[in-house]
Structure formats: structure tokens, C-alpha cells
Amino acid sequence: MITMLKMSSTIGMFWILSACHAVAQEKPKAPEIGDVAPKWIDLVGTDDRKHSLTDLADASVIIVAFTCNSCPYAVDYEDRLIALQQKYVDSKTGVQLVAINSNAVAADSLDKMKQRAAQKRFEFPYIRDESQHVARAYGAVYTPEFYVLNKQRRIIYQGAMDDSTDAGKVTVSYIDLAIEAAMAGKMPDVTKTGARGCTIRFSRRRR
């Protein structure tokens, strides 16, 4: 009887470990600072066009913003995203902002994204990561969460846009500092901060 219980316990532990191993294999390893950024290919945007990272080959710096319609924190940052894009477009520095929505909820469907982009007059690509592959590949967790890619498309910064969710209390723009460093061919002094916002709502994967 004792032997049978031991066997049952061993088998149970085997299946638990196997399941954990399968989950670990399923989740891609998030890139580190200095790693080449994961690519995205043919993601549909609010302009009904397909967007790929390689389309931005001429950009000197790319800011990737994981955001959405439904998170109040993300909504609060929309005007800051608009201002950021306008600042660098006007300066002709080749800096490009790309917003990616990976949320698996009805409020973040492509149709809803189109409505939001039209309402706010986004001048940057707002694209739908329907499979959530891109968010998983980057290791993104929050909306909003930012990544800055240099000319070599290496990640030189990950985290919050700035040091306060209240626009009137911002004293440090981590994104601006990372952009300036990238333009100078350097790494920023601060390469990683804690993103603040809502967690990305991922779909459960069926095995």
C-alpha cells in the first residue's frame, strides 16, 4: 500500500513538472537591454495597411509603445504620445513612434482602435497584435509600456515613459533621454524602469 502511494505521488509530481516545463517552453524568453528587438510582420493598423518593423528601416530611433483603448492609464498617456510624435517629426531626426495594442478584449478590437485613432487624430501607426505574439516576444506586461530601439534595432530602454502618471508632475522623461542617447550612439544612463499601468490581458493558450 505504501509502495503504491509512493508511486502515485511520483507520477503526480512527474505530470506537474511536465506541465510546468511545457508552460516554460511556451513562453518566449524576454529580450534583455542590448538585445536585438523582436520583429513584427504584417500587423494590420488603423489605416488598414499591414505594418512590419522592416518598413521603418530609415528611422534612426523607434519608440515601441504597448498601449490600448481600455486602460485609463494608457488613455491618460495618449496626449503625451501625440506630443512626442509631433516633437520628433518636426525636428526631422528620423524618430518614429509605433503604438501596438495586444489586449484581448472587445474594447481593443481593430474597429474600436480605428475609432480611437480618428477621435484623437493619431499621426503614428496604431497597430493590432491580434495573436499577442509581439507582446509576448518583447515580454511586455503593462499598458502603457515603452521600448526604445536604436539604429541597429537593439533595445536600449524599457519601462515607463516618464517619472509620473500625472503629466503636470513629470520631471524626467526617460524616453527623451533614451532617444538623445540613441542619436549620439550611446546607451542612456537609465536603461530600465518599472512600467506603470494596467496589465495586458492575454488570451489563455490551449494545449
PDB file of N, CA, C and O in Angstrom, residues 37-44 50-56 62-66 96-100 125 127-129 133-135 137-138 147 149 153:
ATOM      1  N   ALA A  37      15.864  43.755 -31.045  1.00  0.00           N
ATOM      2  CA  ALA A  37      14.428  43.771 -30.781  1.00  0.00           C
ATOM      3  C   ALA A  37      13.702  42.736 -31.631  1.00  0.00           C
ATOM      4  O   ALA A  37      14.024  42.553 -32.808  1.00  0.00           O
ATOM      5  N   PRO A  38      12.719  42.043 -31.060  1.00  0.00           N
ATOM      6  CA  PRO A  38      11.890  41.126 -31.861  1.00  0.00           C
ATOM      7  C   PRO A  38      11.178  41.889 -32.975  1.00  0.00           C
ATOM      8  O   PRO A  38      10.769  43.039 -32.796  1.00  0.00           O
ATOM      9  N   LYS A  39      11.026  41.233 -34.095  1.00  0.00           N
ATOM     10  CA  LYS A  39      10.358  41.866 -35.239  1.00  0.00           C
ATOM     11  C   LYS A  39       8.860  41.633 -35.182  1.00  0.00           C
ATOM     12  O   LYS A  39       8.388  40.689 -34.558  1.00  0.00           O
ATOM     13  N   TRP A  40       8.128  42.505 -35.822  1.00  0.00           N
ATOM     14  CA  TRP A  40       6.715  42.234 -36.101  1.00  0.00           C
ATOM     15  C   TRP A  40       6.531  42.295 -37.612  1.00  0.00           C
ATOM     16  O   TRP A  40       7.226  43.042 -38.312  1.00  0.00           O
ATOM     17  N   ILE A  41       5.640  41.470 -38.114  1.00  0.00           N
ATOM     18  CA  ILE A  41       5.457  41.344 -39.566  1.00  0.00           C
ATOM     19  C   ILE A  41       3.974  41.390 -39.905  1.00  0.00           C
ATOM     20  O   ILE A  41       3.170  40.639 -39.341  1.00  0.00           O
ATOM     21  N   ASP A  42       3.614  42.285 -40.813  1.00  0.00           N
ATOM     22  CA  ASP A  42       2.260  42.357 -41.389  1.00  0.00           C
ATOM     23  C   ASP A  42       1.150  42.476 -40.351  1.00  0.00           C
ATOM     24  O   ASP A  42       0.113  41.814 -40.447  1.00  0.00           O
ATOM     25  N   LEU A  43       1.368  43.310 -39.348  1.00  0.00           N
ATOM     26  CA  LEU A  43       0.292  43.595 -38.396  1.00  0.00           C
ATOM     27  C   LEU A  43      -0.584  44.707 -38.971  1.00  0.00           C
ATOM     28  O   LEU A  43      -0.077  45.725 -39.446  1.00  0.00           O
ATOM     29  N   VAL A  44      -1.892  44.509 -38.921  1.00  0.00           N
ATOM     30  CA  VAL A  44      -2.817  45.481 -39.514  1.00  0.00           C
ATOM     31  C   VAL A  44      -2.990  46.669 -38.587  1.00  0.00           C
ATOM     32  O   VAL A  44      -3.148  46.527 -37.371  1.00  0.00           O
ATOM     33  N   LYS A  50      -0.811  46.944 -43.699  1.00  0.00           N
ATOM     34  CA  LYS A  50      -0.006  45.999 -42.944  1.00  0.00           C
ATOM     35  C   LYS A  50       1.330  46.656 -42.590  1.00  0.00           C
ATOM     36  O   LYS A  50       1.968  47.283 -43.435  1.00  0.00           O
ATOM     37  N   HIS A  51       1.733  46.474 -41.344  1.00  0.00           N
ATOM     38  CA  HIS A  51       2.942  47.114 -40.844  1.00  0.00           C
ATOM     39  C   HIS A  51       3.953  46.076 -40.367  1.00  0.00           C
ATOM     40  O   HIS A  51       3.590  45.118 -39.688  1.00  0.00           O
ATOM     41  N   SER A  52       5.210  46.305 -40.732  1.00  0.00           N
ATOM     42  CA  SER A  52       6.312  45.455 -40.290  1.00  0.00           C
ATOM     43  C   SER A  52       7.435  46.335 -39.765  1.00  0.00           C
ATOM     44  O   SER A  52       7.576  47.501 -40.189  1.00  0.00           O
ATOM     45  N   LEU A  53       8.229  45.807 -38.867  1.00  0.00           N
ATOM     46  CA  LEU A  53       9.357  46.571 -38.341  1.00  0.00           C
ATOM     47  C   LEU A  53      10.302  46.981 -39.467  1.00  0.00           C
ATOM     48  O   LEU A  53      10.856  48.078 -39.454  1.00  0.00           O
ATOM     49  N   THR A  54      10.476  46.117 -40.448  1.00  0.00           N
ATOM     50  CA  THR A  54      11.398  46.417 -41.550  1.00  0.00           C
ATOM     51  C   THR A  54      10.937  47.595 -42.408  1.00  0.00           C
ATOM     52  O   THR A  54      11.745  48.164 -43.151  1.00  0.00           O
ATOM     53  N   ASP A  55       9.666  47.974 -42.296  1.00  0.00           N
ATOM     54  CA  ASP A  55       9.179  49.144 -43.032  1.00  0.00           C
ATOM     55  C   ASP A  55       9.845  50.422 -42.541  1.00  0.00           C
ATOM     56  O   ASP A  55       9.840  51.436 -43.245  1.00  0.00           O
ATOM     57  N   LEU A  56      10.401  50.373 -41.329  1.00  0.00           N
ATOM     58  CA  LEU A  56      10.967  51.563 -40.695  1.00  0.00           C
ATOM     59  C   LEU A  56      12.491  51.575 -40.780  1.00  0.00           C
ATOM     60  O   LEU A  56      13.173  52.123 -39.919  1.00  0.00           O
ATOM     61  N   ILE A  62      13.372  54.112 -32.939  1.00  0.00           N
ATOM     62  CA  ILE A  62      11.969  53.704 -32.910  1.00  0.00           C
ATOM     63  C   ILE A  62      11.531  53.573 -31.460  1.00  0.00           C
ATOM     64  O   ILE A  62      12.217  52.955 -30.645  1.00  0.00           O
ATOM     65  N   ILE A  63      10.399  54.185 -31.142  1.00  0.00           N
ATOM     66  CA  ILE A  63       9.789  54.008 -29.828  1.00  0.00           C
ATOM     67  C   ILE A  63       8.601  53.079 -30.003  1.00  0.00           C
ATOM     68  O   ILE A  63       7.684  53.384 -30.767  1.00  0.00           O
ATOM     69  N   VAL A  64       8.621  51.950 -29.324  1.00  0.00           N
ATOM     70  CA  VAL A  64       7.514  50.999 -29.362  1.00  0.00           C
ATOM     71  C   VAL A  64       6.709  51.183 -28.081  1.00  0.00           C
ATOM     72  O   VAL A  64       7.249  51.027 -26.980  1.00  0.00           O
ATOM     73  N   ALA A  65       5.437  51.522 -28.236  1.00  0.00           N
ATOM     74  CA  ALA A  65       4.568  51.725 -27.077  1.00  0.00           C
ATOM     75  C   ALA A  65       3.468  50.680 -27.078  1.00  0.00           C
ATOM     76  O   ALA A  65       2.629  50.658 -27.977  1.00  0.00           O
ATOM     77  N   PHE A  66       3.490  49.788 -26.096  1.00  0.00           N
ATOM     78  CA  PHE A  66       2.372  48.855 -25.931  1.00  0.00           C
ATOM     79  C   PHE A  66       1.292  49.604 -25.166  1.00  0.00           C
ATOM     80  O   PHE A  66       1.499  50.035 -24.026  1.00  0.00           O
ATOM     81  N   GLN A  96      10.676  57.620 -34.840  1.00  0.00           N
ATOM     82  CA  GLN A  96       9.315  57.177 -35.150  1.00  0.00           C
ATOM     83  C   GLN A  96       8.697  56.440 -33.967  1.00  0.00           C
ATOM     84  O   GLN A  96       9.310  55.551 -33.388  1.00  0.00           O
ATOM     85  N   LEU A  97       7.483  56.819 -33.646  1.00  0.00           N
ATOM     86  CA  LEU A  97       6.700  56.152 -32.615  1.00  0.00           C
ATOM     87  C   LEU A  97       5.751  55.156 -33.256  1.00  0.00           C
ATOM     88  O   LEU A  97       5.108  55.457 -34.263  1.00  0.00           O
ATOM     89  N   VAL A  98       5.661  53.968 -32.674  1.00  0.00           N
ATOM     90  CA  VAL A  98       4.713  52.946 -33.110  1.00  0.00           C
ATOM     91  C   VAL A  98       3.952  52.457 -31.884  1.00  0.00           C
ATOM     92  O   VAL A  98       4.556  52.043 -30.896  1.00  0.00           O
ATOM     93  N   ALA A  99       2.628  52.517 -31.940  1.00  0.00           N
ATOM     94  CA  ALA A  99       1.794  52.036 -30.840  1.00  0.00           C
ATOM     95  C   ALA A  99       1.219  50.676 -31.209  1.00  0.00           C
ATOM     96  O   ALA A  99       0.698  50.490 -32.318  1.00  0.00           O
ATOM     97  N   ILE A 100       1.323  49.732 -30.284  1.00  0.00           N
ATOM     98  CA  ILE A 100       0.850  48.364 -30.517  1.00  0.00           C
ATOM     99  C   ILE A 100      -0.177  47.998 -29.461  1.00  0.00           C
ATOM    100  O   ILE A 100       0.069  48.164 -28.261  1.00  0.00           O
ATOM    101  N   PRO A 125       1.630  55.157 -36.369  1.00  0.00           N
ATOM    102  CA  PRO A 125       0.949  53.872 -36.588  1.00  0.00           C
ATOM    103  C   PRO A 125       0.376  53.319 -35.286  1.00  0.00           C
ATOM    104  O   PRO A 125       1.055  53.311 -34.256  1.00  0.00           O
ATOM    105  N   ILE A 127      -1.248  49.830 -34.330  1.00  0.00           N
ATOM    106  CA  ILE A 127      -1.411  48.529 -34.972  1.00  0.00           C
ATOM    107  C   ILE A 127      -1.899  47.458 -33.992  1.00  0.00           C
ATOM    108  O   ILE A 127      -1.669  47.543 -32.791  1.00  0.00           O
ATOM    109  N   ARG A 128      -2.564  46.476 -34.551  1.00  0.00           N
ATOM    110  CA  ARG A 128      -3.209  45.436 -33.757  1.00  0.00           C
ATOM    111  C   ARG A 128      -2.366  44.168 -33.738  1.00  0.00           C
ATOM    112  O   ARG A 128      -2.058  43.581 -34.780  1.00  0.00           O
ATOM    113  N   ASP A 129      -1.990  43.747 -32.537  1.00  0.00           N
ATOM    114  CA  ASP A 129      -1.250  42.497 -32.322  1.00  0.00           C
ATOM    115  C   ASP A 129      -2.267  41.427 -31.930  1.00  0.00           C
ATOM    116  O   ASP A 129      -2.355  41.025 -30.769  1.00  0.00           O
ATOM    117  N   HIS A 133       1.501  37.789 -30.207  1.00  0.00           N
ATOM    118  CA  HIS A 133       2.853  37.256 -30.369  1.00  0.00           C
ATOM    119  C   HIS A 133       3.904  38.327 -30.079  1.00  0.00           C
ATOM    120  O   HIS A 133       4.946  38.044 -29.466  1.00  0.00           O
ATOM    121  N   VAL A 134       3.641  39.558 -30.509  1.00  0.00           N
ATOM    122  CA  VAL A 134       4.644  40.614 -30.350  1.00  0.00           C
ATOM    123  C   VAL A 134       4.808  40.999 -28.877  1.00  0.00           C
ATOM    124  O   VAL A 134       5.927  41.135 -28.382  1.00  0.00           O
ATOM    125  N   ALA A 135       3.697  41.160 -28.177  1.00  0.00           N
ATOM    126  CA  ALA A 135       3.777  41.483 -26.744  1.00  0.00           C
ATOM    127  C   ALA A 135       4.525  40.391 -25.987  1.00  0.00           C
ATOM    128  O   ALA A 135       5.353  40.671 -25.112  1.00  0.00           O
ATOM    129  N   ALA A 137       6.726  38.305 -27.238  1.00  0.00           N
ATOM    130  CA  ALA A 137       8.127  38.285 -27.664  1.00  0.00           C
ATOM    131  C   ALA A 137       8.937  39.371 -26.968  1.00  0.00           C
ATOM    132  O   ALA A 137      10.113  39.179 -26.628  1.00  0.00           O
ATOM    133  N   TYR A 138       8.315  40.528 -26.735  1.00  0.00           N
ATOM    134  CA  TYR A 138       9.005  41.622 -26.055  1.00  0.00           C
ATOM    135  C   TYR A 138       9.007  41.445 -24.536  1.00  0.00           C
ATOM    136  O   TYR A 138       9.784  42.098 -23.841  1.00  0.00           O
ATOM    137  N   TYR A 147       9.471  50.772 -25.205  1.00  0.00           N
ATOM    138  CA  TYR A 147      10.780  50.243 -25.597  1.00  0.00           C
ATOM    139  C   TYR A 147      11.389  51.219 -26.597  1.00  0.00           C
ATOM    140  O   TYR A 147      10.695  51.674 -27.514  1.00  0.00           O
ATOM    141  N   LEU A 149      14.340  51.584 -29.452  1.00  0.00           N
ATOM    142  CA  LEU A 149      15.244  50.816 -30.302  1.00  0.00           C
ATOM    143  C   LEU A 149      16.180  51.783 -31.021  1.00  0.00           C
ATOM    144  O   LEU A 149      15.728  52.784 -31.595  1.00  0.00           O
ATOM    145  N   ARG A 153      18.603  48.549 -34.107  1.00  0.00           N
ATOM    146  CA  ARG A 153      17.382  47.891 -33.632  1.00  0.00           C
ATOM    147  C   ARG A 153      17.627  47.034 -32.399  1.00  0.00           C
ATOM    148  O   ARG A 153      17.028  45.986 -32.196  1.00  0.00           O
TER     149      ARG A 153
END
